[in-house]
PDB file of C-alpha atoms in Angstrom:
ATOM      1  CA  ILE A  29       4.299  90.827-226.995  1.00  0.00           C
ATOM      2  CA  LEU A  30       6.540  93.831-227.565  1.00  0.00           C
ATOM      3  CA  ALA A  31       3.629  96.257-227.293  1.00  0.00           C
ATOM      4  CA  ARG A  32       2.509  94.624-224.039  1.00  0.00           C
ATOM      5  CA  GLN A  33       6.049  94.811-222.634  1.00  0.00           C
ATOM      6  CA  ALA A  34       6.257  98.482-223.556  1.00  0.00           C
ATOM      7  CA  PHE A  35       2.913  99.088-221.846  1.00  0.00           C
ATOM      8  CA  ILE A  36       4.035  97.356-218.622  1.00  0.00           C
ATOM      9  CA  HIS A  37       7.381  99.147-218.704  1.00  0.00           C
ATOM     10  CA  GLU A  38       5.621 102.503-219.037  1.00  0.00           C
ATOM     11  CA  ILE A  39       3.213 101.782-216.164  1.00  0.00           C
ATOM     12  CA  PHE A  40       5.946 100.823-213.709  1.00  0.00           C
ATOM     13  CA  SER A  41       8.576 103.315-214.827  1.00  0.00           C
ATOM     14  CA  SER A  42       6.036 106.154-214.560  1.00  0.00           C
ATOM     15  CA  VAL A  43       5.971 105.496-210.792  1.00  0.00           C
ATOM     16  CA  GLY A  44       9.754 105.072-210.622  1.00  0.00           C
ATOM     17  CA  LEU A  45       9.988 101.272-210.471  1.00  0.00           C
ATOM     18  CA  SER A  46      12.529  99.275-212.470  1.00  0.00           C
ATOM     19  CA  TYR A  47      11.859  96.022-210.630  1.00  0.00           C
ATOM     20  CA  VAL A  48       9.130  94.357-208.565  1.00  0.00           C
ATOM     21  CA  LEU A  49       9.409  92.014-205.586  1.00  0.00           C
ATOM     22  CA  LEU A  50       7.657  88.748-206.402  1.00  0.00           C
ATOM     23  CA  TYR A  51       7.030  85.403-204.711  1.00  0.00           C
ATOM     24  CA  ARG A  52       6.484  81.885-205.957  1.00  0.00           C
ATOM     25  CA  GLY A  53       5.387  78.832-203.989  1.00  0.00           C
ATOM     26  CA  VAL A  54       5.955  75.367-205.423  1.00  0.00           C
ATOM     27  CA  SER A  55       4.873  71.934-204.139  1.00  0.00           C
ATOM     28  CA  SER A  56       5.629  68.573-205.718  1.00  0.00           C
ATOM     29  CA  GLU A  57       5.329  64.879-204.939  1.00  0.00           C
ATOM     30  CA  ASN A  58       8.660  64.392-206.692  1.00  0.00           C
ATOM     31  CA  SER A  59      11.952  66.228-206.603  1.00  0.00           C
ATOM     32  CA  LEU A  60      11.887  69.768-207.910  1.00  0.00           C
ATOM     33  CA  ARG A  61      12.821  70.203-211.559  1.00  0.00           C
ATOM     34  CA  PRO A  62      13.484  73.118-213.904  1.00  0.00           C
ATOM     35  CA  HIS A  63      10.444  74.639-215.611  1.00  0.00           C
ATOM     36  CA  THR A  64       8.806  72.379-218.166  1.00  0.00           C
ATOM     37  CA  ASN A  65       7.189  75.334-219.903  1.00  0.00           C
ATOM     38  CA  SER A  66       9.223  77.849-221.858  1.00  0.00           C
ATOM     39  CA  THR A  67       6.729  80.678-222.309  1.00  0.00           C
ATOM     40  CA  PHE A  68       5.394  82.136-219.051  1.00  0.00           C
ATOM     41  CA  VAL A  69       6.029  81.838-215.316  1.00  0.00           C
ATOM     42  CA  SER A  70       3.251  82.550-212.827  1.00  0.00           C
ATOM     43  CA  THR A  71       4.279  84.492-209.699  1.00  0.00           C
ATOM     44  CA  THR A  72       2.565  86.697-207.130  1.00  0.00           C
ATOM     45  CA  PHE A  73       3.100  90.039-205.451  1.00  0.00           C
ATOM     46  CA  ASN A  74       1.615  88.543-202.264  1.00  0.00           C
ATOM     47  CA  ARG A  75       3.808  86.319-200.062  1.00  0.00           C
ATOM     48  CA  GLU A  76       0.733  84.833-198.357  1.00  0.00           C
ATOM     49  CA  ILE A  77      -0.539  83.539-201.709  1.00  0.00           C
ATOM     50  CA  ALA A  78       2.832  81.918-202.424  1.00  0.00           C
ATOM     51  CA  GLU A  79       2.790  80.355-198.951  1.00  0.00           C
ATOM     52  CA  GLU A  80      -0.671  78.916-199.639  1.00  0.00           C
ATOM     53  CA  LEU A  81       0.660  77.286-202.810  1.00  0.00           C
ATOM     54  CA  PHE A  82       3.706  76.066-200.894  1.00  0.00           C
ATOM     55  CA  ASN A  83       1.448  74.542-198.202  1.00  0.00           C
ATOM     56  CA  ALA A  84      -1.496  73.581-200.412  1.00  0.00           C
ATOM     57  CA  TYR A  85      -1.001  69.819-200.333  1.00  0.00           C
ATOM     58  CA  PRO A  86       0.945  67.456-198.086  1.00  0.00           C
ATOM     59  CA  MET A  87       3.612  67.020-200.714  1.00  0.00           C
ATOM     60  CA  GLN A  88       7.052  65.560-200.316  1.00  0.00           C
ATOM     61  CA  MET A  89       8.877  68.620-201.688  1.00  0.00           C
ATOM     62  CA  GLY A  90       8.108  72.306-201.445  1.00  0.00           C
ATOM     63  CA  THR A  91       9.914  75.592-201.772  1.00  0.00           C
ATOM     64  CA  LEU A  92       9.093  79.243-201.365  1.00  0.00           C
ATOM     65  CA  TYR A  93      10.902  81.743-203.574  1.00  0.00           C
ATOM     66  CA  ARG A  94      11.269  85.525-203.342  1.00  0.00           C
ATOM     67  CA  GLN A  95      13.042  87.568-205.992  1.00  0.00           C
ATOM     68  CA  ARG A  96      13.429  91.107-207.288  1.00  0.00           C
ATOM     69  CA  VAL A  97      12.467  90.850-210.948  1.00  0.00           C
ATOM     70  CA  SER A  98      13.146  93.453-213.618  1.00  0.00           C
ATOM     71  CA  ILE A  99       9.985  94.888-215.118  1.00  0.00           C
ATOM     72  CA  GLU A 100      11.503  93.926-218.479  1.00  0.00           C
ATOM     73  CA  ARG A 101      10.302  90.347-217.790  1.00  0.00           C
ATOM     74  CA  VAL A 102       6.790  91.270-216.615  1.00  0.00           C
ATOM     75  CA  PHE A 103       4.140  90.414-219.199  1.00  0.00           C
ATOM     76  CA  MET A 104       0.917  91.018-217.243  1.00  0.00           C
ATOM     77  CA  THR A 105      -0.116  91.783-213.656  1.00  0.00           C
ATOM     78  CA  TYR A 106      -3.230  91.656-211.525  1.00  0.00           C
ATOM     79  CA  LEU A 107      -3.192  95.458-211.584  1.00  0.00           C
ATOM     80  CA  GLU A 108      -4.524  95.267-215.129  1.00  0.00           C
ATOM     81  CA  THR A 109      -7.124  92.590-214.439  1.00  0.00           C
ATOM     82  CA  ALA A 110      -9.030  93.958-211.449  1.00  0.00           C
ATOM     83  CA  PRO A 111     -12.291  92.074-212.208  1.00  0.00           C
ATOM     84  CA  LEU A 112     -10.453  88.734-212.130  1.00  0.00           C
ATOM     85  CA  ASN A 113      -8.414  89.722-209.091  1.00  0.00           C
ATOM     86  CA  ASN A 114     -11.621  90.539-207.205  1.00  0.00           C
ATOM     87  CA  ILE A 115     -12.718  86.943-207.742  1.00  0.00           C
ATOM     88  CA  PHE A 116      -9.445  85.028-207.355  1.00  0.00           C
ATOM     89  CA  LYS A 117      -7.347  87.313-205.090  1.00  0.00           C
ATOM     90  CA  GLU A 118      -4.121  85.982-206.595  1.00  0.00           C
ATOM     91  CA  ALA A 119      -2.163  89.258-206.977  1.00  0.00           C
ATOM     92  CA  GLU A 120      -0.559  87.576-209.958  1.00  0.00           C
ATOM     93  CA  ALA A 121       2.346  88.657-212.130  1.00  0.00           C
ATOM     94  CA  ILE A 122       2.986  86.706-215.322  1.00  0.00           C
ATOM     95  CA  LEU A 123       6.653  86.729-216.351  1.00  0.00           C
ATOM     96  CA  LEU A 124       8.297  85.891-219.632  1.00  0.00           C
ATOM     97  CA  PHE A 125      10.323  82.697-219.286  1.00  0.00           C
ATOM     98  CA  ASP A 126      14.058  83.038-218.647  1.00  0.00           C
ATOM     99  CA  ALA A 127      16.067  79.836-219.163  1.00  0.00           C
ATOM    100  CA  ASN A 128      18.817  81.195-216.879  1.00  0.00           C
ATOM    101  CA  ASN A 129      16.458  81.656-213.933  1.00  0.00           C
ATOM    102  CA  LEU A 130      15.560  78.313-212.308  1.00  0.00           C
ATOM    103  CA  ALA A 131      13.284  79.826-209.643  1.00  0.00           C
ATOM    104  CA  PHE A 132      11.426  82.410-211.707  1.00  0.00           C
TER     105      PHE A 132
END
């Protein structure tokens, strides 16, 4: 995990970035709750993808988040997985869980 974080940090800092702007769309039939998982959080660089997740089902609750996230939390991005991104078009960023961040 530490080696991966160092790799991500080096990639982004080499182009002068200390944070990335990410989006997250959430839909639920129930009220929104804090994360149930305490390892990773799936987000996207693409607002349209987050909006699709937000609008995916006629759910009772939905929210669309946008946040500047420090590259210190980024574990993996679609930039490293081009073959998968060509298939799924998710523009995904996987973040390490942060118990103090309810949205991301």
